[in-house]
GROMACS .gro file of N, CA, C and O in nm:
model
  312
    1UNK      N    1   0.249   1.465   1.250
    1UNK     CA    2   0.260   1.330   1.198
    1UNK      C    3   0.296   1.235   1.311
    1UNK      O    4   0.403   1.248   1.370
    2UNK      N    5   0.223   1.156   1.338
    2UNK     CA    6   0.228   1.050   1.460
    2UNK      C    7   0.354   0.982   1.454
    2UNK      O    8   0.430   0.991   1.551
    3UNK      N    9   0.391   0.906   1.338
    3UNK     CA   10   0.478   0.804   1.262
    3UNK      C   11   0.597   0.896   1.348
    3UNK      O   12   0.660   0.855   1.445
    4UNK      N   13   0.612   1.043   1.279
    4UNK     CA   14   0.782   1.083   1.315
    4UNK      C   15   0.763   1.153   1.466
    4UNK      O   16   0.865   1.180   1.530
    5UNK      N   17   0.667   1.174   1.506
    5UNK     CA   18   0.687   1.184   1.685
    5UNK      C   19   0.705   1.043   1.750
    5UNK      O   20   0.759   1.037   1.860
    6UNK      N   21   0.663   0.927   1.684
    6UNK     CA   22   0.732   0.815   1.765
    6UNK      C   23   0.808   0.784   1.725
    6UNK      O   24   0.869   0.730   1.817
    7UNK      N   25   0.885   0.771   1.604
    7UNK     CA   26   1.029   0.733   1.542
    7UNK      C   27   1.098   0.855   1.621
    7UNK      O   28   1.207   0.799   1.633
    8UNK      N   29   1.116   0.973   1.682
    8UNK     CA   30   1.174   1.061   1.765
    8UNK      C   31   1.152   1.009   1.887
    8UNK      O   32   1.249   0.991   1.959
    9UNK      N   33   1.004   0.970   1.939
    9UNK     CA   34   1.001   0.959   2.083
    9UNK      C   35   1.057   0.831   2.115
    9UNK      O   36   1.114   0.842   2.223
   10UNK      N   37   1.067   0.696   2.064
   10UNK     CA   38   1.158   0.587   2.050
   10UNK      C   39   1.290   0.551   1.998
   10UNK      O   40   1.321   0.432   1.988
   11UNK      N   41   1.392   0.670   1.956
   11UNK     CA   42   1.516   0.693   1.840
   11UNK      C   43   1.594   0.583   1.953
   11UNK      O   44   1.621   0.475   1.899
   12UNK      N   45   1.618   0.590   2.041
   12UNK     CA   46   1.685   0.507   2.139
   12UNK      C   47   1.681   0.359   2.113
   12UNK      O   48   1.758   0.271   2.073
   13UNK      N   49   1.558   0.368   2.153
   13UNK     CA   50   1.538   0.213   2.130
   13UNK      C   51   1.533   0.139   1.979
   13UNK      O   52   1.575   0.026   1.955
   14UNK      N   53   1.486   0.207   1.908
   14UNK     CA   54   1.494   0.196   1.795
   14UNK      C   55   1.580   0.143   1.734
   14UNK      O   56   1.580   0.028   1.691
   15UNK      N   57   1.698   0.260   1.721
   15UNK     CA   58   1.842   0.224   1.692
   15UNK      C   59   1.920   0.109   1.802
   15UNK      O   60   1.973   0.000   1.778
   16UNK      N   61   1.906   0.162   1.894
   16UNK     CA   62   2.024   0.037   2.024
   16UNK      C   63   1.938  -0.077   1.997
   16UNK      O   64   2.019  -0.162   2.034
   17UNK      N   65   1.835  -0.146   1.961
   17UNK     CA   66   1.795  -0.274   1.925
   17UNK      C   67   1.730  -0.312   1.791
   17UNK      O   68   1.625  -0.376   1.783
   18UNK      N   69   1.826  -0.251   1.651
   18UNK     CA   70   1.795  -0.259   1.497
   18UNK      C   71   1.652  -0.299   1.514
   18UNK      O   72   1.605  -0.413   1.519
   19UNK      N   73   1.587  -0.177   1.521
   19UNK     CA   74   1.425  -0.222   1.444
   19UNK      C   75   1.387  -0.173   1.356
   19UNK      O   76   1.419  -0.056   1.373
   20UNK      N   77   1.351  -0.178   1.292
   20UNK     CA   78   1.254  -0.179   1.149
   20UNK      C   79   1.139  -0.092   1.157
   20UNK      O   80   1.036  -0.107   1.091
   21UNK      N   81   1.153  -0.036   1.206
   21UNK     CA   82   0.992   0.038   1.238
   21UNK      C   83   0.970   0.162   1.125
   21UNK      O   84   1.035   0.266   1.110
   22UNK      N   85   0.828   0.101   1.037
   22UNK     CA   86   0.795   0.183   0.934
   22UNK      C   87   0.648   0.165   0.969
   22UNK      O   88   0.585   0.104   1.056
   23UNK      N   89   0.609   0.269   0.834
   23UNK     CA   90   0.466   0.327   0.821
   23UNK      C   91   0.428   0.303   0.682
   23UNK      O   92   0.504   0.334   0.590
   24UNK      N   93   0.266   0.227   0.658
   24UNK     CA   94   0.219   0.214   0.515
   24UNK      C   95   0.192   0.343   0.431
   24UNK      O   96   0.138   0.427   0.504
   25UNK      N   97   0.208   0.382   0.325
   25UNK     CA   98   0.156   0.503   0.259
   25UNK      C   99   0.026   0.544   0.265
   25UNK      O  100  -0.028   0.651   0.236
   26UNK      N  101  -0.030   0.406   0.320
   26UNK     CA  102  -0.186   0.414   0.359
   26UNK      C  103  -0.208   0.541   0.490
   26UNK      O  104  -0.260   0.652   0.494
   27UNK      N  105  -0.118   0.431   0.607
   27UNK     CA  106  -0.163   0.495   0.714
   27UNK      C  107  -0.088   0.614   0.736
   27UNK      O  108  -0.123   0.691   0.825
   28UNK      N  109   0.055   0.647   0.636
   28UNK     CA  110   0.112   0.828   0.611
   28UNK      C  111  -0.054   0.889   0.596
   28UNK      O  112  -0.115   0.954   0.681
   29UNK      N  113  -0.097   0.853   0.480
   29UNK     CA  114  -0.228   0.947   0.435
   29UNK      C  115  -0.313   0.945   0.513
   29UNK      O  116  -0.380   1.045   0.489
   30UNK      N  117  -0.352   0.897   0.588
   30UNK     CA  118  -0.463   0.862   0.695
   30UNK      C  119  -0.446   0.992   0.790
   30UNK      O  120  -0.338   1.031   0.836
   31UNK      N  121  -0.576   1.053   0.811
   31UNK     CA  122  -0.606   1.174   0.901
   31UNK      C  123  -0.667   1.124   1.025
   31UNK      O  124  -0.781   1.106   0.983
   32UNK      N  125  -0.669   1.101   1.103
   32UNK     CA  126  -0.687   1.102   1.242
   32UNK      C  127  -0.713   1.202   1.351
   32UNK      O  128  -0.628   1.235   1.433
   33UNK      N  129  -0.855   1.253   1.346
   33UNK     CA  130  -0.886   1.409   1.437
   33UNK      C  131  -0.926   1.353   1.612
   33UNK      O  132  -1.030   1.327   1.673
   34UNK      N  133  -0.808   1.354   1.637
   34UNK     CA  134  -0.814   1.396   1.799
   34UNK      C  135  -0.760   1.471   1.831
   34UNK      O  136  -0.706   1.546   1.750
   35UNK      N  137  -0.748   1.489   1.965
   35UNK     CA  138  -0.663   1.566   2.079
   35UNK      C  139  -0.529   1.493   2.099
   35UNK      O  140  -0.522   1.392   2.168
   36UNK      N  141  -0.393   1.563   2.020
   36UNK     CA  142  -0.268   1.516   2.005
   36UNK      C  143  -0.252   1.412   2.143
   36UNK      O  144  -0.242   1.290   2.137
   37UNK      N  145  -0.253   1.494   2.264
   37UNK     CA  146  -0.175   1.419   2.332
   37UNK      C  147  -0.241   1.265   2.391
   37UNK      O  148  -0.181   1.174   2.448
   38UNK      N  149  -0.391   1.273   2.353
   38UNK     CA  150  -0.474   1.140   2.383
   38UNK      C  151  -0.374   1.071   2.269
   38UNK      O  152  -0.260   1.039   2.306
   39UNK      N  153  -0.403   1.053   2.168
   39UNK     CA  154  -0.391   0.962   2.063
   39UNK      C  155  -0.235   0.947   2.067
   39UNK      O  156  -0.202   0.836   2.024
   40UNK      N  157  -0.108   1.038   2.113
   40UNK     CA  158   0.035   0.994   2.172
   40UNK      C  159  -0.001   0.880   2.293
   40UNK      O  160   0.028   0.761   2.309
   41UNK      N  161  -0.060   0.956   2.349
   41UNK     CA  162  -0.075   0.829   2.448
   41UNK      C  163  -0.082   0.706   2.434
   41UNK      O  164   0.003   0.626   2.474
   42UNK      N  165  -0.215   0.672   2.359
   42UNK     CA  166  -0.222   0.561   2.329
   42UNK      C  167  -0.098   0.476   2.220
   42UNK      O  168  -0.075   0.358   2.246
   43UNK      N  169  -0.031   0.536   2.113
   43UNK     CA  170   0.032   0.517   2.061
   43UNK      C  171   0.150   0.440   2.119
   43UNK      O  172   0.202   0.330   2.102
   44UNK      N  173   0.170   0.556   2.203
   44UNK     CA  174   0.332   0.588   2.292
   44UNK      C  175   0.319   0.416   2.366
   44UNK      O  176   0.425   0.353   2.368
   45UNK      N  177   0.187   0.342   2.425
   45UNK     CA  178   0.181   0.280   2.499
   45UNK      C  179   0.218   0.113   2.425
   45UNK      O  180   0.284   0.015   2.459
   46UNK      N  181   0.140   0.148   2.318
   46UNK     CA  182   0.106   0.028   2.252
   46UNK      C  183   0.276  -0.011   2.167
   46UNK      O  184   0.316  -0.128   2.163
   47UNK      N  185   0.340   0.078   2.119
   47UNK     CA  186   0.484   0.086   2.050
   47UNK      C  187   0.576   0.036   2.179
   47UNK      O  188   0.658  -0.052   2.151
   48UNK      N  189   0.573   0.071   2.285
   48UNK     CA  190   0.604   0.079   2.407
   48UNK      C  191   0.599  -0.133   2.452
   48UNK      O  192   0.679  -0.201   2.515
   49UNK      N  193   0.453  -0.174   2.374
   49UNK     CA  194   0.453  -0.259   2.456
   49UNK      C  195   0.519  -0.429   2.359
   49UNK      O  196   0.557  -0.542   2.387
   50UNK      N  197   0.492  -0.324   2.216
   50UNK     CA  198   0.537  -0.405   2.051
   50UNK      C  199   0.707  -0.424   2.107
   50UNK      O  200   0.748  -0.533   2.147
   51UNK      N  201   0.770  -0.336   2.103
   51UNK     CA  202   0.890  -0.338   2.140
   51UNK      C  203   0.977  -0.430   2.272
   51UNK      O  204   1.086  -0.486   2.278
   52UNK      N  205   0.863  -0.409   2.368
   52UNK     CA  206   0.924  -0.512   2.466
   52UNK      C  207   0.891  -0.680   2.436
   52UNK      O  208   0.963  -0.771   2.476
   53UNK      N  209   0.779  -0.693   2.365
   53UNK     CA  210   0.776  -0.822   2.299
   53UNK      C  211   0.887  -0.883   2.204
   53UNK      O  212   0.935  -0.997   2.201
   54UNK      N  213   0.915  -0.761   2.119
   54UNK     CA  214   1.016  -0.852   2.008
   54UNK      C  215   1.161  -0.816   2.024
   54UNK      O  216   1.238  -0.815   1.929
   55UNK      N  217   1.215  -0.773   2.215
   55UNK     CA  218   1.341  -0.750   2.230
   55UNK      C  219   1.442  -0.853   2.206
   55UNK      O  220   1.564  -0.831   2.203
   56UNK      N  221   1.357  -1.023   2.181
   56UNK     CA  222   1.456  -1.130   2.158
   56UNK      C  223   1.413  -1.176   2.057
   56UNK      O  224   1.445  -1.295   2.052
   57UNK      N  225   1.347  -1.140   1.958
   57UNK     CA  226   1.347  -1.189   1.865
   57UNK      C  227   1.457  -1.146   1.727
   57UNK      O  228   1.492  -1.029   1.715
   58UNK      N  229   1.513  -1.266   1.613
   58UNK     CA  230   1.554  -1.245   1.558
   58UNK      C  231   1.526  -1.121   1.470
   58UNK      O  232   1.610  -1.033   1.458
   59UNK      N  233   1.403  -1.116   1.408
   59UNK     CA  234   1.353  -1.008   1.289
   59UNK      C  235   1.240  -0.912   1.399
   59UNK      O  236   1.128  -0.931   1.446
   60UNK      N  237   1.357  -0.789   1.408
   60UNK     CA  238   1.264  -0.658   1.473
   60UNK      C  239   1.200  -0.577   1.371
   60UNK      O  240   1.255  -0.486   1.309
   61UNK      N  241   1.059  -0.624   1.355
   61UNK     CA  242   1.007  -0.494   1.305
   61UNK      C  243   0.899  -0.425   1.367
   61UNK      O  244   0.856  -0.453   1.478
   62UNK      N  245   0.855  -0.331   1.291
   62UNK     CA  246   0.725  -0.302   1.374
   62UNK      C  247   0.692  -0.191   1.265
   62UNK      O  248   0.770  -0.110   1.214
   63UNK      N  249   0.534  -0.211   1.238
   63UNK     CA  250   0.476  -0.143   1.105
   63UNK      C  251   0.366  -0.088   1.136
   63UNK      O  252   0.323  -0.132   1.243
   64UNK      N  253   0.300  -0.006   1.085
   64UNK     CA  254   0.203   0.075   1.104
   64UNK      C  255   0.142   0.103   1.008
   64UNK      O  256   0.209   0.140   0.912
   65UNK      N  257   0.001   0.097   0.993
   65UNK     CA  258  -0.085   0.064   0.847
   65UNK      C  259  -0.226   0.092   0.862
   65UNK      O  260  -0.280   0.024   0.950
   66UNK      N  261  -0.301   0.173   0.800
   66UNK     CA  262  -0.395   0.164   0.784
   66UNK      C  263  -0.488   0.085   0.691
   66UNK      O  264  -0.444   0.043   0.584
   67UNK      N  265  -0.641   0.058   0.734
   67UNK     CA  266  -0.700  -0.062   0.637
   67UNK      C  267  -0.835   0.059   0.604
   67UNK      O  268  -0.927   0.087   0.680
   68UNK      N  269  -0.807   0.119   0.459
   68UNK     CA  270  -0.948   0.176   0.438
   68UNK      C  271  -1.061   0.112   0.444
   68UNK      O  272  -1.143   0.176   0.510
   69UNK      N  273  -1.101   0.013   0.404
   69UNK     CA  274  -1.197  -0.073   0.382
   69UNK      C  275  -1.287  -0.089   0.549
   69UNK      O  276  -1.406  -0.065   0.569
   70UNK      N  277  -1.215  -0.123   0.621
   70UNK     CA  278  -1.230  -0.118   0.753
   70UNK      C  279  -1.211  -0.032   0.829
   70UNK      O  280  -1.223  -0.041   0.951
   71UNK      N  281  -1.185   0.049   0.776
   71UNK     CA  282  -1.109   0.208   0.861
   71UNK      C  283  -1.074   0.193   1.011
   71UNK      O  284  -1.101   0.259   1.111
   72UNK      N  285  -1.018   0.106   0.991
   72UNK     CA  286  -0.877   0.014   1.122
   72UNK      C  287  -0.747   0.076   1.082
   72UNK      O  288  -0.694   0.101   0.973
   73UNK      N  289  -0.711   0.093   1.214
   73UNK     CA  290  -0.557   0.144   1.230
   73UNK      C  291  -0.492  -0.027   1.295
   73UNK      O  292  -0.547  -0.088   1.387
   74UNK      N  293  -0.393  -0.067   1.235
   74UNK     CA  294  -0.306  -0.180   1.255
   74UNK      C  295  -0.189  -0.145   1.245
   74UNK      O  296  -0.138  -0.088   1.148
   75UNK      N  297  -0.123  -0.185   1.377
   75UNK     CA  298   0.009  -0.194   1.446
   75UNK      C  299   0.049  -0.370   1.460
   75UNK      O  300  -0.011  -0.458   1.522
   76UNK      N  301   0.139  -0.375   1.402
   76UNK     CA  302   0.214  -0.494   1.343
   76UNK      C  303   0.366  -0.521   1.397
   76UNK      O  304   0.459  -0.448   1.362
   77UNK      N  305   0.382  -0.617   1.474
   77UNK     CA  306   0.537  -0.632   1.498
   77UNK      C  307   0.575  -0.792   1.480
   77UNK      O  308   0.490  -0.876   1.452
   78UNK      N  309   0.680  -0.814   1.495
   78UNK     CA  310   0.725  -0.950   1.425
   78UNK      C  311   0.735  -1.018   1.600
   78UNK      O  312   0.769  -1.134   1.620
   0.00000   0.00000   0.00000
């Protein structure tokens, strides 16, 4: 599950700067066939880069969602 290897691989930051970081029931259900450590990668980078954007902002969140219709993966931060 992508969602709880980056809520583990970010627990730090996470917690030491109250963020919000959840996942839609959409994109829980959503299957995604790659090669684990490509698709961490990219993940790892992009959470990596959500986070340094909203280090001063009042409302930290950061969401993760899939769009069936479009079969788009959307990463969302405040």
């Amino acid at each position: 599950d992508i969602f709880i290897y980056l809520e583990k691989f970010f627990a730090s930051k996470i917690n030491n700067n109250d963020v919000n970081f959840e996942q839609t029931s959409e994109f829980k259900d959503h299957i995604i066939n790659i090669k684990e450590p490509v698709i961490h990668t990219a993940f790892i980078n992009i959470i990596n880069n959500a986070l340094y954007w909203i280090r001063n902002s009042n409302t930290k969140k950061i969401k993760l969602d899939y769009f069936k219709e479009t079969n788009e993966i959307v990463i969302m931060n405040s």
